[in-house]
PDB file of C-alpha atoms in Angstrom:
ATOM      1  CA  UNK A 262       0.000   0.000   0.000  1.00  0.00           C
ATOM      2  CA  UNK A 263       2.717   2.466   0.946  1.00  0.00           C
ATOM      3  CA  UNK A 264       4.503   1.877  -2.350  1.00  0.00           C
ATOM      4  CA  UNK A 265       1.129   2.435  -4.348  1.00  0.00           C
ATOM      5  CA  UNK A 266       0.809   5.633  -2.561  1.00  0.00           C
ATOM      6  CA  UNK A 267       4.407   6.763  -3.755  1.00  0.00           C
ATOM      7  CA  UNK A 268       3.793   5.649  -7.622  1.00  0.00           C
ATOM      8  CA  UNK A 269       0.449   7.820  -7.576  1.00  0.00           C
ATOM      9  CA  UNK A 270       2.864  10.749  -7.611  1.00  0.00           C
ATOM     10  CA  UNK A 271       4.589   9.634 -10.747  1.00  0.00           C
ATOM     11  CA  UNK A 272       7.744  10.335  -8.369  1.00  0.00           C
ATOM     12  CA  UNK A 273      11.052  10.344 -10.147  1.00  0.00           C
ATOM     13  CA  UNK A 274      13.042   9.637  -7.550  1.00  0.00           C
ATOM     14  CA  UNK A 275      11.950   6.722  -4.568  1.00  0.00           C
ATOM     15  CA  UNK A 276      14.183   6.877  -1.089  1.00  0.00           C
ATOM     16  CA  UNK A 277      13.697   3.692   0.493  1.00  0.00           C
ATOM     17  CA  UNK A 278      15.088   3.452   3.566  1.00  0.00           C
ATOM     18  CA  UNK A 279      15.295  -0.333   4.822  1.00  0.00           C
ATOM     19  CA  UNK A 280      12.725  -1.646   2.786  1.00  0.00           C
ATOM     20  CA  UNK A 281      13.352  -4.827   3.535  1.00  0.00           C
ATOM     21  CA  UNK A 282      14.251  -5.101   7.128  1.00  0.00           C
ATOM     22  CA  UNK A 283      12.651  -8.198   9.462  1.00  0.00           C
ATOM     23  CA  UNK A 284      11.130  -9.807   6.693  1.00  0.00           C
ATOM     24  CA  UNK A 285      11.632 -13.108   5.711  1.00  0.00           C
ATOM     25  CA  UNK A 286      13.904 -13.928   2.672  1.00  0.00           C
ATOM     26  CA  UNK A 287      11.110 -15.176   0.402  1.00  0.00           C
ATOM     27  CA  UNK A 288       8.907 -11.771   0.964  1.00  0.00           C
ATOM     28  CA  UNK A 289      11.980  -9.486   0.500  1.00  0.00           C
ATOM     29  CA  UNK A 290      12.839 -11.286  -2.812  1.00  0.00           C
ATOM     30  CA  UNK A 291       8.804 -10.523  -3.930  1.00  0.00           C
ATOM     31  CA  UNK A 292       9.743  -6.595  -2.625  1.00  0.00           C
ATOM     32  CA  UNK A 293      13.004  -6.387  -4.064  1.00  0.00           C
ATOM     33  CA  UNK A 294      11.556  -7.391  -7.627  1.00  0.00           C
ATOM     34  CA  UNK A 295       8.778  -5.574  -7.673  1.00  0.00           C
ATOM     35  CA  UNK A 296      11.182  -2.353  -7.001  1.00  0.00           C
ATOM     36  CA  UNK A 297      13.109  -3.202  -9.355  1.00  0.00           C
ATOM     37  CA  UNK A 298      10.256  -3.613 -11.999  1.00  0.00           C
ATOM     38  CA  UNK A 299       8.468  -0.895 -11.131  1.00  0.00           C
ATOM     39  CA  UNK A 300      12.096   1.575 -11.778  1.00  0.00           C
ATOM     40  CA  UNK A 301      12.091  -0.023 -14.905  1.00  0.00           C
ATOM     41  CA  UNK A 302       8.485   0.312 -15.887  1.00  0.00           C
ATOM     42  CA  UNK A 303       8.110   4.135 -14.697  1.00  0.00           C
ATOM     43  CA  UNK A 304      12.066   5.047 -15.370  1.00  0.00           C
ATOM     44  CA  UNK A 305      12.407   6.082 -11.284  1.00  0.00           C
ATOM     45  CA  UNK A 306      15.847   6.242  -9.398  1.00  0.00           C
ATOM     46  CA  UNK A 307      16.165   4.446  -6.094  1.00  0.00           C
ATOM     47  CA  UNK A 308      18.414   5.545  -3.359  1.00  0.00           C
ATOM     48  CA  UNK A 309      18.407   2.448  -1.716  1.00  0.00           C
ATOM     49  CA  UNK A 310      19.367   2.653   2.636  1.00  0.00           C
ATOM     50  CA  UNK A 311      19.903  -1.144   4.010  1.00  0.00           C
ATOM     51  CA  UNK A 312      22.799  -2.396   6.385  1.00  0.00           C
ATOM     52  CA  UNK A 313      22.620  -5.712   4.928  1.00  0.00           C
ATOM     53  CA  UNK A 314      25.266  -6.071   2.094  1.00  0.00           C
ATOM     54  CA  UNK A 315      23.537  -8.829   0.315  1.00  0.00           C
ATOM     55  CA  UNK A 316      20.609  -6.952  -0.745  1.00  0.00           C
ATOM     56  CA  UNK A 317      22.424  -3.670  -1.497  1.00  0.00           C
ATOM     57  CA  UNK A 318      24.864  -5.853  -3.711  1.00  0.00           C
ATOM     58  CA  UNK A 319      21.691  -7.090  -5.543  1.00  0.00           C
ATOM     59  CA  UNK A 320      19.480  -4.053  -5.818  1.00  0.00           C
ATOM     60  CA  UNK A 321      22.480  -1.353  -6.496  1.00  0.00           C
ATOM     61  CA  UNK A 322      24.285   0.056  -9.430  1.00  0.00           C
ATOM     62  CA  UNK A 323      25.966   2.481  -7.541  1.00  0.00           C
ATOM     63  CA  UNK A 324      27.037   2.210  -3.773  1.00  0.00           C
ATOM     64  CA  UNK A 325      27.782   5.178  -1.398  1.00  0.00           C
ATOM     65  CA  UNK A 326      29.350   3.426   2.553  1.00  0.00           C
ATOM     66  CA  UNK A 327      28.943   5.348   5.000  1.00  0.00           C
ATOM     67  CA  UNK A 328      30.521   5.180   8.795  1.00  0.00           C
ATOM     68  CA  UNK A 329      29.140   7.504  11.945  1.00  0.00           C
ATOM     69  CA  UNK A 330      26.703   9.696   9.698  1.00  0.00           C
ATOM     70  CA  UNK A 331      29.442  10.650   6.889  1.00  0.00           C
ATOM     71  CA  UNK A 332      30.135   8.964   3.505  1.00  0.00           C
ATOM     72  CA  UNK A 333      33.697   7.187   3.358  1.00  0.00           C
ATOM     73  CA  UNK A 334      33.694   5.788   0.034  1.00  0.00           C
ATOM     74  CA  UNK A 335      31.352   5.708  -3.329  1.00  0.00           C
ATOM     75  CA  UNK A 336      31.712   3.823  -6.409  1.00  0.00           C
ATOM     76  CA  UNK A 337      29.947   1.545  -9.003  1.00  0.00           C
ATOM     77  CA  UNK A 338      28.911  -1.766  -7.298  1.00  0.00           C
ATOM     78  CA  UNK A 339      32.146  -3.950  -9.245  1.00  0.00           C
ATOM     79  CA  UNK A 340      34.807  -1.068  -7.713  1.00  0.00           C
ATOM     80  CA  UNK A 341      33.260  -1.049  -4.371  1.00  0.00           C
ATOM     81  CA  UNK A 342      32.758  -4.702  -3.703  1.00  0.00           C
ATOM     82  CA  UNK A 343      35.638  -6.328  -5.945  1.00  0.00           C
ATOM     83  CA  UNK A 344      38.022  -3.551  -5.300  1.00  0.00           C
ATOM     84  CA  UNK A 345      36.858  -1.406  -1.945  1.00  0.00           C
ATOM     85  CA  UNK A 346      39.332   0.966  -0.596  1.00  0.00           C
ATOM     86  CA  UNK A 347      38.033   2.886   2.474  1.00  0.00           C
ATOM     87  CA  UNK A 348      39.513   0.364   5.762  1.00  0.00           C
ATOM     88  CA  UNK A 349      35.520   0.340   7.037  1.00  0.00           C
ATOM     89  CA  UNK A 350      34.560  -0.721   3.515  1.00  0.00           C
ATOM     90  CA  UNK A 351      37.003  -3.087   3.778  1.00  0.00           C
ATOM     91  CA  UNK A 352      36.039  -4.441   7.676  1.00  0.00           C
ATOM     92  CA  UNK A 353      32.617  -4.512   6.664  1.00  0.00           C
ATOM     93  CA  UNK A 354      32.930  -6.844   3.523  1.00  0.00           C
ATOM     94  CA  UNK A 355      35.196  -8.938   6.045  1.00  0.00           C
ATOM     95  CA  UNK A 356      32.714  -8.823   8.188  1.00  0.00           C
ATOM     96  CA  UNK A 357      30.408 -10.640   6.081  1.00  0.00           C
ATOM     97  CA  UNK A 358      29.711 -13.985   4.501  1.00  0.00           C
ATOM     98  CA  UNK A 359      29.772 -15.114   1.117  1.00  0.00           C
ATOM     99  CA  UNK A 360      27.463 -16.875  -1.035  1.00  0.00           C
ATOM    100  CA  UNK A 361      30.276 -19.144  -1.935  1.00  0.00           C
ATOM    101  CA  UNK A 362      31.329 -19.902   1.222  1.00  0.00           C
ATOM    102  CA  UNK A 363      34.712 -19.045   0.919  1.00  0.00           C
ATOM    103  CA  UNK A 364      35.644 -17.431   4.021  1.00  0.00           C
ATOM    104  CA  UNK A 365      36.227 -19.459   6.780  1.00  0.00           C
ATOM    105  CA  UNK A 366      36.441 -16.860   9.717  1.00  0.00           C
ATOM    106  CA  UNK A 367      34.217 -13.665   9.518  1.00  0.00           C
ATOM    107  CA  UNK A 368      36.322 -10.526  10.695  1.00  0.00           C
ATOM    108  CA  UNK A 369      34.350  -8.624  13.116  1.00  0.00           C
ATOM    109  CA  UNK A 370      35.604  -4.634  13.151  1.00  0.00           C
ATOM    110  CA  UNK A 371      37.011  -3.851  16.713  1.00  0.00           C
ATOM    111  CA  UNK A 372      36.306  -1.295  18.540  1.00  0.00           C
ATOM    112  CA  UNK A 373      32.716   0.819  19.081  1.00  0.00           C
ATOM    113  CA  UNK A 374      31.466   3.772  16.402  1.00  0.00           C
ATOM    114  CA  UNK A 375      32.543   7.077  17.611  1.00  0.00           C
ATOM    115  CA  UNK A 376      29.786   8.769  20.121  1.00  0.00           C
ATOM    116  CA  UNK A 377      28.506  11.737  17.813  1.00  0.00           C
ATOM    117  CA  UNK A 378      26.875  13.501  20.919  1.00  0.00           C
ATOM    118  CA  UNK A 379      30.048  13.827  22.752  1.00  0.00           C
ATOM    119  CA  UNK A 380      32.818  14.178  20.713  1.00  0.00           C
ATOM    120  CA  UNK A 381      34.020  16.576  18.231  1.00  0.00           C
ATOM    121  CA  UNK A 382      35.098  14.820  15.176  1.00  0.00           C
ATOM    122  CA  UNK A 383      37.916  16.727  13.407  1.00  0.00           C
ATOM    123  CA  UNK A 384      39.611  13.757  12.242  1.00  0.00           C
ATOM    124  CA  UNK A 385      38.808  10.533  10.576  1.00  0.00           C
ATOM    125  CA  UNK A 386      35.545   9.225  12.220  1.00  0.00           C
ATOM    126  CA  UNK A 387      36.727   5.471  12.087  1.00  0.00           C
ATOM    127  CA  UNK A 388      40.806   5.994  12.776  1.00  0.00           C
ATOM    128  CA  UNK A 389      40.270   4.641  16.222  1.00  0.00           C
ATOM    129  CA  UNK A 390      39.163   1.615  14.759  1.00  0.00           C
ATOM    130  CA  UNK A 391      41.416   1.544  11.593  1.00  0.00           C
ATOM    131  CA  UNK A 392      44.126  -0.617  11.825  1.00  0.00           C
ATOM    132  CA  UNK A 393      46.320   1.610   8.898  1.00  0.00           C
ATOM    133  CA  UNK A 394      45.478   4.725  10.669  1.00  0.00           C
ATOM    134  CA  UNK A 395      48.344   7.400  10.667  1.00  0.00           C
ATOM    135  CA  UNK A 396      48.840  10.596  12.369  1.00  0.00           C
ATOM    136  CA  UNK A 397      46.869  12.552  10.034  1.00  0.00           C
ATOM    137  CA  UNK A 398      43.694  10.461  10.494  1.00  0.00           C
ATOM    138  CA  UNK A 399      44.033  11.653  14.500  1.00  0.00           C
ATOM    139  CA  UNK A 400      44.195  15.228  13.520  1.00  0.00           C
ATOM    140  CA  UNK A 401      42.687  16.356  10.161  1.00  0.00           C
ATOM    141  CA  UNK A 402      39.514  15.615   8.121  1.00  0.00           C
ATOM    142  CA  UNK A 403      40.413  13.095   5.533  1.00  0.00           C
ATOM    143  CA  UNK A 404      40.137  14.285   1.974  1.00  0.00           C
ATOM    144  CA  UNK A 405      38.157  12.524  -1.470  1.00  0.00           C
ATOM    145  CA  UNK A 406      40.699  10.706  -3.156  1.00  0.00           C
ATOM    146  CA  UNK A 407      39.440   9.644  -6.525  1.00  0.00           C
ATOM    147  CA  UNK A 408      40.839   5.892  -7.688  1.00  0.00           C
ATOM    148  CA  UNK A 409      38.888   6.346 -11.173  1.00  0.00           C
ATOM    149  CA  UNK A 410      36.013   8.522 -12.535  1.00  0.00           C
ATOM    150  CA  UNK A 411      33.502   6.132 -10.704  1.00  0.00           C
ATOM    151  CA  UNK A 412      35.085   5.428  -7.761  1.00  0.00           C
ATOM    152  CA  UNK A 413      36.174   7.427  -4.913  1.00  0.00           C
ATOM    153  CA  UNK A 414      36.890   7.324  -1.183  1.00  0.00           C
ATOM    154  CA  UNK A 415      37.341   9.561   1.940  1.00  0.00           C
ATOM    155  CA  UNK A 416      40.669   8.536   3.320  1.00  0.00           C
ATOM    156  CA  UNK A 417      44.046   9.932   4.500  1.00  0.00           C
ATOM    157  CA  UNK A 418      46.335   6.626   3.857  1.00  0.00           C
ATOM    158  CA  UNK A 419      45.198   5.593   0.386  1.00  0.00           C
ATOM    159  CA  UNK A 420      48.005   4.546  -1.849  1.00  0.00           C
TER     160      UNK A 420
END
């Protein structure tokens, strides 16, 4: 009902944030097809919010991470997953398990997120988690490095 509701503004742009959250894997499958024929059928762009990598691997052409509130890396879905660059992109794909099964231990990211209430943030937001944090991650804002024309990420120690 809520989707019919959108389409009867002929919108041109749908923001679905967690679409699919708590429901089971058959019904989100139904959902995430249905999106996905309905952007084809009325030409509509998604900006898709989930935390679960699966779906947004599925559903995406274009993937934006982002850690404590600020984007750390953006690319096409191939750069991102088969080539990610940020360290939290990186931690969270490790974090993760594969359709094929080929991991054998699941990395979890150590550490907890920054507390955005309490403290100032003029420095990397996940350096105290980052294992190849340097000095300026502690001190400055990290800057956009761009690895191609569709792929970019927020990140003072990218060589």
């Amino acid at each position: 009902a809520i989707i019919a509701m959108a389409l009867a503004c002929l919108p041109t742009l749908i923001i679905a944030d967690e679409p699919t959250t708590a429901l089971d894997v058959i019904v989100q499958d139904q959902i995430l097809k249905e999106i996905k024929v309905l952007q084809e059928k009325f030409k509509i762009s998604l900006i898709f919010i989930s935390h679960d990598i699966s779906v947004v691997s599925d559903v995406c052409d274009d993937i934006g991470v982002m850690y404590a509130g600020k984007l750390v890396e953006y690319g096409d879905r191939l750069a991102v997953f088969n080539s990610p660059v940020h360290p939290y992109t990186k931690a969270l794909l490790s974090s993760h398990p594969t359709v094929t099964g080929d991991k054998i231990r699941l990395e979890p990211i150590p550490g907890e997120p920054p507390n955005l209430i309490t403290q100032l943030l003029s420095c990397c937001r996940f350096c105290h988690r980052c294992p190849s944090a340097i000095e300026p991650c502690r001190t400055q804002s990290p800057a956009w490095v761009e690895l191609s024309p569709t792929h970019k990420a927020l990140c003072s120690n990218i060589r």
